[in-house]
Short mmCIF file of C-alpha atoms and ligand atoms in Angstrom, two decimals:
data_model
loop_
_atom_site.label_atom_id
_atom_site.label_comp_id
_atom_site.label_asym_id
_atom_site.label_seq_id
_atom_site.Cartn_x
_atom_site.Cartn_y
_atom_site.Cartn_z
CA MET A 13 160.18 -17.49 3.77
CA ASP A 14 158.76 -20.12 1.56
CA HIS A 15 158.84 -18.93 -1.86
CA ARG A 16 156.52 -21.74 -3.12
CA THR A 17 153.29 -20.27 -1.26
CA HIS A 18 151.80 -17.46 -3.21
CA ARG A 19 148.97 -16.74 -0.77
CA ALA A 20 149.92 -14.68 2.30
CA ALA A 21 149.23 -16.69 5.41
CA GLN A 22 146.25 -15.07 7.13
CA ARG A 23 146.41 -14.27 10.82
CA ILE A 24 143.33 -14.14 12.90
CA GLU A 25 143.54 -12.91 16.43
CA GLY A 26 141.33 -14.02 19.21
CA ARG A 27 141.58 -14.67 23.12
CA PRO A 28 143.47 -17.51 24.37
CA ALA A 29 141.17 -19.98 26.18
CA ALA A 30 143.14 -23.09 26.45
CA PRO A 31 146.96 -23.22 25.89
CA GLY A 32 148.94 -25.57 23.30
CA ILE A 33 149.66 -25.70 19.67
CA ALA A 34 147.84 -27.72 17.14
CA LEU A 35 148.45 -27.90 13.27
CA GLY A 36 145.81 -29.40 10.95
CA PRO A 37 143.33 -28.80 8.33
CA LEU A 38 140.29 -26.63 8.98
CA VAL A 39 136.66 -27.94 9.48
CA ARG A 40 133.77 -25.52 9.93
CA LEU A 41 130.99 -27.06 11.94
CA SER A 42 127.68 -26.62 9.69
CA ALA A 43 124.72 -25.04 10.94
CA VAL A 44 121.39 -27.33 11.57
CA ARG A 45 119.10 -26.93 8.58
CA HIS A 46 115.75 -26.07 10.19
CA ASP A 47 113.38 -26.42 7.05
CA VAL A 48 113.96 -29.52 5.44
CA ARG A 49 110.77 -31.38 6.59
CA GLN A 50 107.36 -31.57 5.23
CA ARG A 51 104.39 -31.08 7.68
CA ARG A 52 102.44 -34.03 8.30
CA PRO A 53 98.94 -34.68 10.23
CA ALA A 54 99.14 -33.15 13.58
CA ALA A 55 99.15 -36.77 15.49
CA GLU A 56 102.26 -37.71 13.34
CA GLU A 57 104.07 -34.29 14.13
CA HIS A 58 103.30 -34.78 17.83
CA GLN A 59 104.87 -38.28 17.86
CA ALA A 60 107.78 -36.70 15.75
CA LEU A 61 108.63 -34.39 18.55
CA VAL A 62 108.15 -36.82 21.31
CA ASP A 63 110.49 -39.06 19.55
CA ALA A 64 113.06 -36.47 19.01
CA LEU A 65 113.11 -35.15 22.42
CA THR A 66 113.43 -38.81 23.68
CA ALA A 67 116.34 -39.41 21.39
CA SER A 68 118.10 -36.20 22.38
CA GLN A 69 117.84 -37.03 25.92
CA GLU A 70 119.08 -40.54 25.42
CA GLY A 71 122.03 -39.24 23.51
CA LEU A 72 123.04 -36.78 26.24
CA SER A 73 122.55 -39.39 28.88
CA LEU A 74 124.91 -41.75 26.99
CA LEU A 75 127.46 -38.94 26.72
CA ALA A 76 127.29 -38.13 30.41
CA ARG A 77 127.84 -41.89 31.12
CA GLU A 78 130.72 -42.10 28.73
CA ALA A 79 132.45 -38.93 29.80
CA GLY A 80 132.96 -40.48 33.16
CA ASP A 81 133.81 -37.54 35.20
CA ALA A 82 131.92 -35.37 37.61
CA GLU A 83 132.68 -31.95 35.73
CA ALA A 84 131.34 -33.31 32.40
CA GLU A 85 128.40 -35.08 34.13
CA ALA A 86 127.55 -31.90 35.79
CA ILE A 87 127.34 -29.85 32.70
CA LEU A 88 125.14 -32.49 30.93
CA ALA A 89 123.02 -32.98 33.74
CA PHE A 90 121.70 -29.23 33.20
CA GLN A 91 120.63 -30.04 29.36
CA ILE A 92 118.90 -33.40 30.64
CA ALA A 93 117.15 -31.80 33.29
CA LEU A 94 115.74 -29.09 30.96
CA LEU A 95 114.57 -31.84 28.55
CA GLU A 96 113.00 -33.62 31.39
CA ASP A 97 111.11 -30.60 32.34
CA ASP A 98 107.58 -30.85 30.44
CA SER A 99 107.20 -27.14 30.51
CA LEU A 100 109.97 -26.52 28.03
CA ALA A 101 108.14 -28.47 25.23
CA ALA A 102 104.52 -27.65 26.07
CA PRO A 103 104.36 -24.58 24.03
CA ALA A 104 105.61 -26.60 21.06
CA PHE A 105 102.90 -29.40 21.51
CA ALA A 106 100.32 -26.83 21.79
CA LYS A 107 101.34 -25.19 18.31
CA ILE A 108 101.34 -28.78 16.87
CA ALA A 109 97.82 -29.28 17.96
CA GLU A 110 96.83 -25.91 16.10
CA GLY A 111 98.59 -27.23 12.89
CA GLU A 112 102.01 -26.15 13.06
CA ALA A 113 104.97 -28.50 11.72
CA ALA A 114 107.06 -29.94 14.60
CA HIS A 115 110.43 -28.22 13.68
CA ARG A 116 108.77 -24.80 13.43
CA ALA A 117 106.71 -25.37 16.70
CA TRP A 118 109.98 -26.54 18.47
CA GLY A 119 111.79 -23.47 17.36
CA ALA A 120 109.02 -21.32 18.13
CA ALA A 121 108.94 -22.71 21.73
CA ILE A 122 112.61 -22.59 22.37
CA ASP A 123 113.97 -19.32 20.49
CA PRO A 124 112.38 -16.96 23.05
CA GLU A 125 113.77 -19.17 26.10
CA ILE A 126 117.37 -18.83 24.31
CA ALA A 127 116.79 -15.08 23.87
CA SER A 128 115.91 -14.68 27.56
CA TYR A 129 119.03 -16.51 28.62
CA GLU A 130 121.16 -14.48 25.96
CA THR A 131 119.97 -11.22 27.52
CA ALA A 132 120.01 -12.28 31.02
CA GLU A 133 121.91 -9.98 33.62
CA ASP A 134 123.20 -12.86 35.57
CA PRO A 135 126.51 -14.05 33.61
CA TYR A 136 125.71 -17.57 34.89
CA PHE A 137 122.28 -17.60 32.82
CA ARG A 138 123.83 -15.92 29.81
CA GLY A 139 126.62 -18.69 29.83
CA ARG A 140 123.91 -21.46 29.70
CA ALA A 141 122.40 -19.91 26.41
CA SER A 142 124.78 -22.09 24.37
CA ASP A 143 123.32 -25.15 26.11
CA LEU A 144 119.98 -24.12 25.03
CA ARG A 145 121.01 -23.56 21.61
CA ASP A 146 122.59 -26.99 21.46
CA LEU A 147 119.31 -28.47 22.85
CA ARG A 148 117.38 -26.55 19.93
CA ASP A 149 119.72 -27.95 17.52
CA ARG A 150 119.86 -31.66 18.69
CA VAL A 151 116.12 -31.91 18.68
CA LEU A 152 115.98 -30.27 15.13
CA ARG A 153 118.46 -32.57 13.74
CA HIS A 154 116.60 -35.66 15.10
CA LEU A 155 113.42 -34.24 13.52
CA ALA A 156 115.19 -33.84 10.21
CA GLY A 157 116.60 -37.36 10.52
CA GLU A 158 120.17 -35.91 10.25
CA ALA A 159 123.09 -37.42 11.93
CA ASP A 160 125.45 -35.32 14.00
CA GLN A 161 128.10 -34.03 11.97
CA VAL A 162 131.04 -36.67 12.27
CA VAL A 163 134.27 -34.69 12.72
CA PRO A 164 137.78 -36.56 12.14
CA ALA A 165 140.46 -36.57 14.59
CA GLY A 166 143.43 -34.05 14.19
CA VAL A 167 141.51 -31.06 12.67
CA ILE A 168 141.05 -27.44 13.74
CA LEU A 169 137.34 -27.22 14.42
CA ALA A 170 135.86 -23.70 13.90
CA ALA A 171 132.46 -22.90 14.94
CA ASP A 172 130.14 -19.98 16.05
CA ASP A 173 129.89 -21.48 19.54
CA MET A 174 130.09 -24.90 20.85
CA PRO A 175 128.17 -26.55 23.70
CA PRO A 176 129.88 -28.89 26.11
CA SER A 177 127.81 -32.01 24.92
CA THR A 178 129.49 -31.60 21.20
CA PHE A 179 132.99 -31.05 22.83
CA LEU A 180 132.67 -34.22 24.71
CA ALA A 181 131.47 -36.14 21.60
CA THR A 182 134.53 -35.20 19.69
CA ASP A 183 137.75 -36.99 19.12
CA TRP A 184 140.30 -33.98 20.15
CA ARG A 185 143.57 -36.00 19.52
CA GLU A 186 146.04 -33.43 17.95
CA GLY A 187 143.22 -31.28 17.40
CA GLY A 188 142.16 -27.59 18.25
CA LEU A 189 139.17 -25.42 18.69
CA VAL A 190 138.35 -21.92 17.38
CA LEU A 191 135.04 -20.07 18.33
CA ARG A 192 133.63 -16.86 17.17
CA ARG A 193 131.48 -16.54 20.38
CA GLY A 194 132.34 -17.98 24.07
CA SER A 195 134.77 -16.89 26.56
CA PRO A 196 137.76 -18.18 28.33
CA SER A 197 135.63 -18.85 31.56
CA SER A 198 132.86 -20.88 29.55
CA HIS A 199 132.28 -24.41 30.46
CA VAL A 200 133.88 -25.68 27.10
CA ALA A 201 137.03 -23.62 27.86
CA ILE A 202 137.23 -25.13 31.34
CA LEU A 203 136.86 -28.68 29.67
CA ALA A 204 139.53 -27.76 27.10
CA ARG A 205 142.11 -26.73 29.62
CA SER A 206 141.49 -30.04 31.65
CA ARG A 207 141.71 -32.13 28.54
CA GLY A 208 144.78 -30.24 27.06
CA VAL A 209 142.91 -29.20 23.79
CA PRO A 210 144.29 -25.75 22.42
CA MET A 211 141.48 -23.28 22.03
CA ILE A 212 140.91 -19.65 21.17
CA VAL A 213 137.48 -17.63 21.38
CA GLY A 214 136.38 -14.25 19.95
CA ALA A 215 138.02 -15.12 16.42
CA ASP A 216 136.47 -14.02 13.10
CA ILE A 217 135.86 -17.08 11.44
CA ASP A 218 133.85 -15.77 8.43
CA ARG A 219 136.49 -16.46 5.65
CA LEU A 220 137.80 -19.74 6.58
CA ASP A 221 137.71 -22.48 3.91
CA ASP A 222 137.24 -26.01 5.03
CA GLY A 223 140.31 -28.15 4.23
CA THR A 224 142.79 -25.51 4.45
CA ASP A 225 145.78 -26.05 6.87
CA ALA A 226 145.97 -23.98 9.76
CA LEU A 227 148.05 -23.40 12.89
CA LEU A 228 146.31 -22.57 16.31
CA ASP A 229 148.40 -21.20 18.91
CA GLY A 230 146.23 -21.57 22.17
CA ASP A 231 148.92 -19.65 24.11
CA ALA A 232 148.78 -16.53 21.97
CA GLY A 233 145.24 -16.56 21.08
CA LEU A 234 146.17 -16.78 17.33
CA LEU A 235 145.10 -18.72 14.44
CA ILE A 236 147.51 -18.86 11.17
CA VAL A 237 145.69 -19.85 8.14
CA ASP A 238 147.74 -21.48 5.47
CA PRO A 239 151.13 -20.79 7.27
CA ASP A 240 154.28 -20.71 5.34
CA GLN A 241 157.00 -23.33 5.83
CA ASP A 242 159.13 -21.37 8.26
CA THR A 243 156.04 -20.71 10.41
CA ARG A 244 155.38 -24.41 10.42
CA THR A 245 158.87 -25.45 11.28
CA ASP A 246 158.92 -22.74 14.01
CA TYR A 247 155.89 -24.05 15.57
CA CYS A 248 156.71 -27.58 15.27
CA ARG A 249 159.94 -26.83 17.02
CA ARG A 250 157.93 -25.09 19.85
CA ARG A 251 155.58 -27.92 20.14
CA THR A 252 158.53 -30.47 20.48
CA GLU A 253 160.12 -28.13 23.00
CA GLN A 254 156.85 -27.97 25.15
CA ALA A 255 156.52 -31.74 24.89
CA GLU A 256 160.37 -32.13 26.09
CA ALA A 257 159.72 -29.53 28.81
CA ARG A 258 156.83 -31.67 29.97
CA ALA A 259 158.80 -34.90 29.85
CA ALA A 260 161.78 -33.07 31.68
CA MET A 261 159.43 -31.72 34.55
CA ALA A 262 157.92 -35.20 34.79
CA SER A 263 161.35 -36.63 35.86
CA PHE A 264 160.78 -34.41 39.08
CA SER A 265 158.21 -37.05 40.32
CA GLY A 266 158.00 -38.24 43.96
CA PRO A 267 159.33 -36.24 47.04
CA VAL A 268 161.37 -33.10 46.49
CA HIS A 269 164.07 -31.48 48.73
CA THR A 270 165.71 -28.10 48.59
CA ALA A 271 169.47 -27.98 47.50
CA ALA A 272 170.23 -28.04 51.26
CA GLY A 273 168.29 -31.29 51.65
CA GLU A 274 165.19 -30.02 53.41
CA PRO A 275 161.95 -31.67 52.53
CA VAL A 276 159.10 -29.50 50.93
CA GLN A 277 155.54 -30.88 50.25
CA VAL A 278 153.94 -30.33 46.81
CA MET A 279 150.34 -31.12 46.71
CA ILE A 280 147.68 -30.44 43.74
CA ASN A 281 144.70 -28.13 43.24
CA VAL A 282 141.87 -30.04 41.58
CA THR A 283 138.30 -29.26 40.69
CA GLY A 284 137.02 -32.83 40.32
CA LEU A 285 137.84 -36.31 39.46
CA ALA A 286 138.74 -35.53 35.83
CA GLU A 287 142.31 -34.12 36.69
CA LEU A 288 143.07 -37.20 38.71
CA LYS A 289 142.73 -39.51 35.96
CA THR A 290 146.01 -38.98 34.30
CA LEU A 291 147.95 -38.31 37.59
CA ASP A 292 149.92 -40.83 39.68
CA PRO A 293 149.39 -40.30 43.30
CA GLY A 294 152.98 -41.33 43.94
CA ASP A 295 154.05 -38.02 42.22
CA VAL A 296 152.35 -35.67 44.69
CA ASP A 297 152.21 -35.35 48.34
CA GLY A 298 148.26 -35.06 48.44
CA ILE A 299 145.58 -32.68 47.44
CA GLY A 300 146.21 -29.30 48.86
CA LEU A 301 142.74 -27.98 47.36
CA MET A 302 139.69 -29.40 46.09
CA ARG A 303 137.46 -26.57 44.77
CA THR A 304 133.96 -27.99 45.29
CA GLU A 305 132.16 -25.21 43.67
CA PHE A 306 132.77 -26.77 40.41
CA LEU A 307 130.47 -29.58 41.47
CA PHE A 308 127.74 -26.98 41.89
CA GLN A 309 127.98 -24.99 38.82
CA GLY A 310 126.31 -25.28 35.44
CA ARG A 311 123.38 -27.61 36.68
CA ALA A 312 119.87 -27.27 37.21
CA GLN A 313 119.94 -28.97 40.70
CA LEU A 314 122.51 -28.64 43.39
CA PRO A 315 124.44 -32.06 44.11
CA THR A 316 122.95 -34.22 46.66
CA GLU A 317 124.76 -35.67 49.57
CA GLU A 318 124.95 -38.88 48.17
CA GLU A 319 126.41 -37.59 44.97
CA GLN A 320 129.03 -35.36 46.65
CA TYR A 321 130.03 -38.29 49.18
CA ARG A 322 130.67 -40.71 46.23
CA ILE A 323 133.06 -37.97 44.74
CA TYR A 324 134.88 -37.07 47.88
CA ARG A 325 135.33 -40.57 48.66
CA SER A 326 136.46 -41.47 45.21
CA MET A 327 139.28 -38.67 45.87
CA LEU A 328 140.32 -40.19 49.20
CA GLU A 329 140.55 -43.58 47.54
CA TRP A 330 142.73 -42.24 44.81
CA ALA A 331 145.11 -40.52 47.34
CA GLY A 332 145.45 -43.63 49.47
CA ASP A 333 146.84 -42.33 53.02
CA LYS A 334 147.90 -38.90 51.43
CA PRO A 335 145.89 -35.88 52.81
CA VAL A 336 143.07 -34.63 50.68
CA THR A 337 142.06 -31.04 51.46
CA ILE A 338 138.48 -30.39 50.45
CA ARG A 339 137.27 -26.79 50.68
CA THR A 340 133.70 -26.11 51.43
CA LEU A 341 131.63 -24.42 48.80
CA ASP A 342 132.99 -20.99 47.82
CA ALA A 343 130.32 -19.77 45.80
CA GLY A 344 129.83 -16.12 45.03
CA GLY A 345 132.46 -13.67 43.60
CA ASP A 346 133.08 -14.89 40.01
CA LYS A 347 131.60 -18.20 40.78
CA PRO A 348 127.87 -17.55 40.89
CA ILE A 349 125.49 -20.50 41.37
CA ALA A 350 122.05 -20.32 40.10
CA GLY A 351 119.47 -20.44 42.89
CA LEU A 352 122.18 -19.79 45.54
CA THR A 353 124.16 -16.61 44.96
CA ARG A 354 122.62 -13.25 44.74
CA ALA A 355 122.30 -11.68 41.40
CA ASP A 356 121.83 -8.17 42.79
CA ASP A 357 125.12 -8.21 44.88
CA ALA A 358 126.49 -4.85 43.99
CA ASN A 359 129.96 -6.07 44.66
CA PRO A 360 130.19 -9.74 44.52
CA PHE A 361 133.90 -10.13 45.50
CA LEU A 362 132.90 -8.15 48.76
CA GLY A 363 129.43 -9.49 49.20
CA ILE A 364 127.90 -12.75 50.37
CA ARG A 365 130.72 -15.27 49.08
CA GLY A 366 132.17 -18.42 50.63
CA VAL A 367 131.58 -19.21 54.45
CA ARG A 368 129.35 -15.95 54.52
CA LEU A 369 127.06 -17.77 51.86
CA SER A 370 127.10 -21.32 53.44
CA LEU A 371 126.14 -19.98 56.96
CA ARG A 372 123.28 -18.42 55.28
CA HIS A 373 122.16 -21.47 53.39
CA LEU A 374 122.31 -24.09 56.20
CA ASP A 375 120.31 -26.75 54.36
CA VAL A 376 123.13 -26.79 51.61
CA PHE A 377 125.92 -26.25 53.98
CA VAL A 378 124.77 -29.17 56.17
CA ALA A 379 124.50 -31.61 53.08
CA GLN A 380 127.97 -31.04 52.19
CA LEU A 381 129.26 -31.38 55.82
CA ARG A 382 127.40 -34.64 56.08
CA ALA A 383 128.91 -35.92 52.83
CA LEU A 384 132.42 -34.78 54.10
CA ALA A 385 131.96 -36.38 57.55
CA ARG A 386 130.88 -39.77 55.97
CA ALA A 387 133.79 -39.63 53.38
CA ALA A 388 136.17 -38.72 56.35
CA VAL A 389 135.98 -42.45 57.53
CA ALA A 390 137.56 -43.46 54.22
CA GLY A 391 141.04 -41.78 54.21
CA ASN A 392 143.04 -38.81 55.17
CA LEU A 393 140.55 -35.97 54.82
CA LYS A 394 141.01 -32.27 55.90
CA VAL A 395 138.36 -29.83 55.41
CA MET A 396 138.85 -26.12 54.86
CA ILE A 397 136.57 -23.09 55.00
CA PRO A 398 136.84 -20.33 52.29
CA MET A 399 136.65 -16.65 53.10
CA VAL A 400 136.87 -16.90 56.82
CA THR A 401 137.30 -13.03 58.12
CA VAL A 402 136.60 -13.40 61.84
CA PRO A 403 137.21 -16.06 64.40
CA GLU A 404 133.46 -16.51 65.00
CA GLU A 405 132.72 -17.80 61.41
CA LEU A 406 135.22 -20.59 61.83
CA ASP A 407 133.91 -21.50 65.41
CA ARG A 408 130.24 -21.63 64.02
CA CYS A 409 131.48 -24.03 61.25
CA ARG A 410 133.30 -26.30 63.89
CA VAL A 411 130.05 -26.60 66.17
CA LEU A 412 127.89 -27.32 63.14
CA PHE A 413 130.36 -29.92 61.82
CA ALA A 414 130.42 -31.65 65.20
CA GLN A 415 126.58 -31.57 65.56
CA THR A 416 126.36 -33.01 61.91
CA CYS A 417 128.76 -35.94 62.88
CA ASP A 418 126.60 -36.66 66.05
CA GLN A 419 123.32 -36.67 63.88
CA LEU A 420 124.88 -39.09 61.35
CA ARG A 421 125.76 -41.35 64.32
CA ARG A 422 122.30 -41.15 65.70
CA GLU A 423 121.14 -42.21 62.35
CA GLY A 424 123.40 -45.21 62.57
CA ILE A 425 125.77 -43.73 59.73
CA GLU A 426 129.42 -43.82 60.36
CA ALA A 427 131.00 -40.45 60.41
CA LYS A 428 134.20 -38.79 61.44
CA MET A 429 134.97 -35.13 62.17
CA PRO A 430 138.23 -34.39 60.11
CA PRO A 431 140.82 -31.63 60.97
CA LEU A 432 139.13 -28.30 60.27
CA GLY A 433 141.18 -25.51 58.68
CA MET A 434 140.89 -22.31 56.86
CA MET A 435 141.73 -20.30 54.08
CA VAL A 436 143.74 -17.11 54.76
CA GLU A 437 142.81 -15.01 51.90
CA VAL A 438 141.07 -11.96 53.79
CA PRO A 439 143.76 -9.52 54.87
CA ALA A 440 141.80 -9.13 58.31
CA ALA A 441 142.30 -12.94 59.04
CA ALA A 442 145.95 -12.95 58.01
CA LEU A 443 146.78 -10.00 60.40
CA THR A 444 145.00 -11.47 63.41
CA ILE A 445 145.80 -15.04 62.46
CA GLU A 446 146.62 -15.87 66.14
CA ASP A 447 142.80 -15.50 67.11
CA PHE A 448 141.66 -18.33 65.02
CA ASN A 449 140.77 -21.90 66.04
CA ALA A 450 142.01 -23.64 62.87
CA ASN A 451 143.77 -26.88 62.65
CA PHE A 452 145.65 -25.85 59.65
CA PHE A 453 146.05 -22.60 57.44
CA SER A 454 146.05 -22.43 53.49
CA ILE A 455 146.87 -19.11 52.25
CA GLY A 456 144.76 -18.09 49.12
CA SER A 457 147.09 -15.70 47.44
CA ASN A 458 144.60 -15.08 44.36
CA ASP A 459 142.14 -13.41 46.79
CA LEU A 460 144.63 -11.97 49.43
CA ILE A 461 146.39 -9.97 46.67
CA GLN A 462 143.18 -8.53 45.32
CA TYR A 463 142.03 -7.55 48.69
CA VAL A 464 145.22 -6.23 49.77
CA ALA A 465 145.67 -4.12 46.66
CA ALA A 466 141.91 -3.20 46.15
CA ALA A 467 142.35 -4.34 42.54
CA SER A 468 140.20 -6.92 40.86
CA ARG A 469 141.97 -10.25 40.06
CA ASP A 470 140.07 -10.12 36.80
CA GLU A 471 141.10 -6.69 35.40
CA PRO A 472 143.81 -7.11 32.89
CA GLU A 473 144.43 -3.30 32.98
CA LEU A 474 145.45 -3.68 36.79
CA ALA A 475 147.95 -6.44 36.27
CA GLU A 476 150.68 -4.22 37.67
CA LEU A 477 148.92 -3.86 41.07
CA THR A 478 147.96 -7.46 41.45
CA ARG A 479 151.59 -8.73 41.28
CA PRO A 480 152.76 -10.17 44.73
CA SER A 481 153.95 -6.89 46.45
CA ARG A 482 155.93 -6.54 49.67
CA ALA A 483 152.59 -6.03 51.39
CA VAL A 484 151.42 -9.34 50.51
CA PHE A 485 154.73 -11.26 51.24
CA GLY A 486 154.53 -9.37 54.74
CA LEU A 487 151.24 -11.10 55.33
CA ILE A 488 152.25 -14.37 54.12
CA GLY A 489 155.31 -14.22 56.34
CA HIS A 490 153.17 -13.34 59.46
CA VAL A 491 150.97 -16.34 58.84
CA VAL A 492 153.59 -18.82 58.08
CA LYS A 493 155.89 -17.79 61.06
CA TYR A 494 152.89 -18.09 63.43
CA ALA A 495 151.91 -21.32 62.18
CA ASN A 496 155.29 -22.58 62.45
CA ARG A 497 155.65 -21.31 66.08
CA ALA A 498 152.20 -22.83 66.82
CA GLY A 499 152.91 -26.21 65.17
CA ARG A 500 150.27 -25.81 62.78
CA GLU A 501 150.58 -26.41 59.02
CA ALA A 502 150.51 -23.55 56.65
CA SER A 503 150.25 -24.05 53.07
CA LEU A 504 149.88 -21.63 49.99
CA CYS A 505 147.26 -22.77 47.27
CA GLY A 506 146.75 -19.54 45.22
CA GLY A 507 148.50 -19.02 41.94
CA MET A 508 151.62 -17.77 43.39
CA ALA A 509 152.38 -21.30 44.62
CA GLY A 510 152.45 -22.68 41.14
CA ASP A 511 154.81 -19.62 39.78
CA PRO A 512 158.28 -21.03 39.78
CA ALA A 513 159.68 -17.40 39.84
CA GLN A 514 158.05 -16.90 43.47
CA VAL A 515 159.28 -20.29 44.84
CA ALA A 516 162.29 -19.12 46.35
CA ALA A 517 160.76 -15.94 47.99
CA LEU A 518 158.01 -18.22 49.58
CA LEU A 519 160.56 -20.59 50.88
CA ASP A 520 162.48 -17.54 52.38
CA GLN A 521 159.29 -16.83 54.35
CA GLY A 522 159.48 -20.42 55.82
CA LEU A 523 156.60 -21.86 53.64
CA ARG A 524 157.12 -25.54 53.29
CA THR A 525 153.88 -26.82 51.78
CA PHE A 526 152.83 -25.77 48.20
CA SER A 527 149.55 -26.60 46.51
CA VAL A 528 149.64 -26.13 42.69
CA ALA A 529 147.89 -26.73 39.48
CA PRO A 530 148.74 -30.29 38.06
CA GLY A 531 150.61 -28.77 35.30
CA ALA A 532 152.81 -26.69 37.59
CA LEU A 533 154.02 -29.73 39.48
CA GLY A 534 157.24 -30.15 37.53
CA PRO A 535 158.30 -26.55 37.28
CA VAL A 536 157.67 -25.92 40.88
CA LYS A 537 159.62 -29.01 42.17
CA ALA A 538 162.57 -27.98 40.00
CA ALA A 539 162.53 -24.58 41.37
CA ILE A 540 162.45 -25.97 44.92
CA ALA A 541 165.42 -28.32 44.21
CA ARG A 542 167.47 -25.52 43.04
CA TYR A 543 166.70 -23.49 46.25
CA THR A 544 169.95 -22.84 48.34
CA GLY A 545 168.62 -20.97 51.29
CA PRO A 546 167.42 -17.40 52.28
CA ALA A 547 168.70 -14.65 50.08
CA ALA A 548 171.64 -13.02 52.08
C1 PEP B 612 142.74 -18.03 46.52
O1 PEP B 612 142.16 -17.10 46.32
O2 PEP B 612 144.09 -17.85 46.07
C2 PEP B 612 142.34 -19.54 46.16
C3 PEP B 612 143.13 -20.46 46.05
O3 PEP B 612 140.96 -19.65 46.00
P1 PEP B 612 140.15 -19.27 44.66
O4 PEP B 612 141.20 -19.03 43.61
O5 PEP B 612 139.31 -20.52 44.32
O6 PEP B 612 139.33 -18.01 45.08
MG1 MG B 613 139.95 -17.37 47.17
#
């Protein structure tokens, strides 16, 4: 205990949103001051709002260009599209014509929109409310002539909420983020995790003083304000240990063998180009799962064929001759997409999801297949279909894909039909795996477990039921053994593959291809290298 410290350290609990430890002074993001302007004649107020809207749009476009990854661009594209839509500002211009000041008119126009997003039934729209609040505040700042608050690097930032645009404009080196609102599945949390910024949400930030030192534990969901010396020392040690563990794991780069010398493939799961920026293709055996739904989420318009083509092609170029497995859109369940998935699905995980949705929206599906067939020319592409339950679904996809390739060639566009595989994540498909005309199989343990146990993957109270069970291992073994007999590849890309504690049991089942989150590469390779053979 540090006896020089008179004030007891304050512990504020929240929910973990992105792991890691940060130590630094607290900075509270100040709210925008709305009422600092004088009203001028209507024509000037009109022009002031036009200028503020233009400046906001330009600022967001610049951010999107500088962010340089598809995930961030997609999030910002939603806000830019809203600003481009004249109907958002039309009521504000009407009020200005009636004599209202520009800032009040803008507030009166956008606040009801924000309220309707906040109270929407669809979680997707509720999640977008913070994007609208950000638009409101950006425009108000421009009207008030205020610059955006400049935040120095290395601080713990505390705020009510934070839109992705503010996150992307902040220098997060050695820093961390504490929010009163938000959720671990928000876009900001996804960005924080992919950029290694420790973050917690749901924290009471009322009594925080600017400048006080604080320690943010993103793993435990804890903020310790004014920590004593022992706590600081303890956390600094943990931070060093984490850095050392990462460095030690990094030494497991390149191909890996079991202790008996048998080669095992370890690939990565990605959501876009962002994760690839810091990875060396030499350290992985390829991309085992690209979840394309993240290209479709959080935007006003679905990505075009051309946009998808460019992203898929960039991934293939990154991987060289190594395989890149791109999964067609797996929207639905916990990944709703505005205008595509059904808001009235009574049980989204058992509803119109994955291939079921794609086969009902052929325009969207064919645009994706066209982008994939074009990209296939550039590298070692494999395409897989999510949520396949019966063989006919995969057969329909195969026919559609072949027709898409023919159509592209008729248009004089180079195209190639890549190997077509399936996710094995529905128990019915696992049990009858011999019936499917798939070039390869990839087991999705996240969904397989929840469907086998009839227990939601998102329900913390059912965590005991959603552990890998004998029933789940039985299905995995059945699929892997069939694939090995049939000479087709079987991989596992669900969370089980990235858990070093499960590696030996999966190798026991004959699995020889793992696909894991990039952060799990080292620990999984280390567990494979320790494997001496099946348990006696
Ligand atoms: C899975 O279900 O294990 C899987 C990899 O897919 P997702 O987590 O995207 O549903
Ligand atoms: Mg799944």
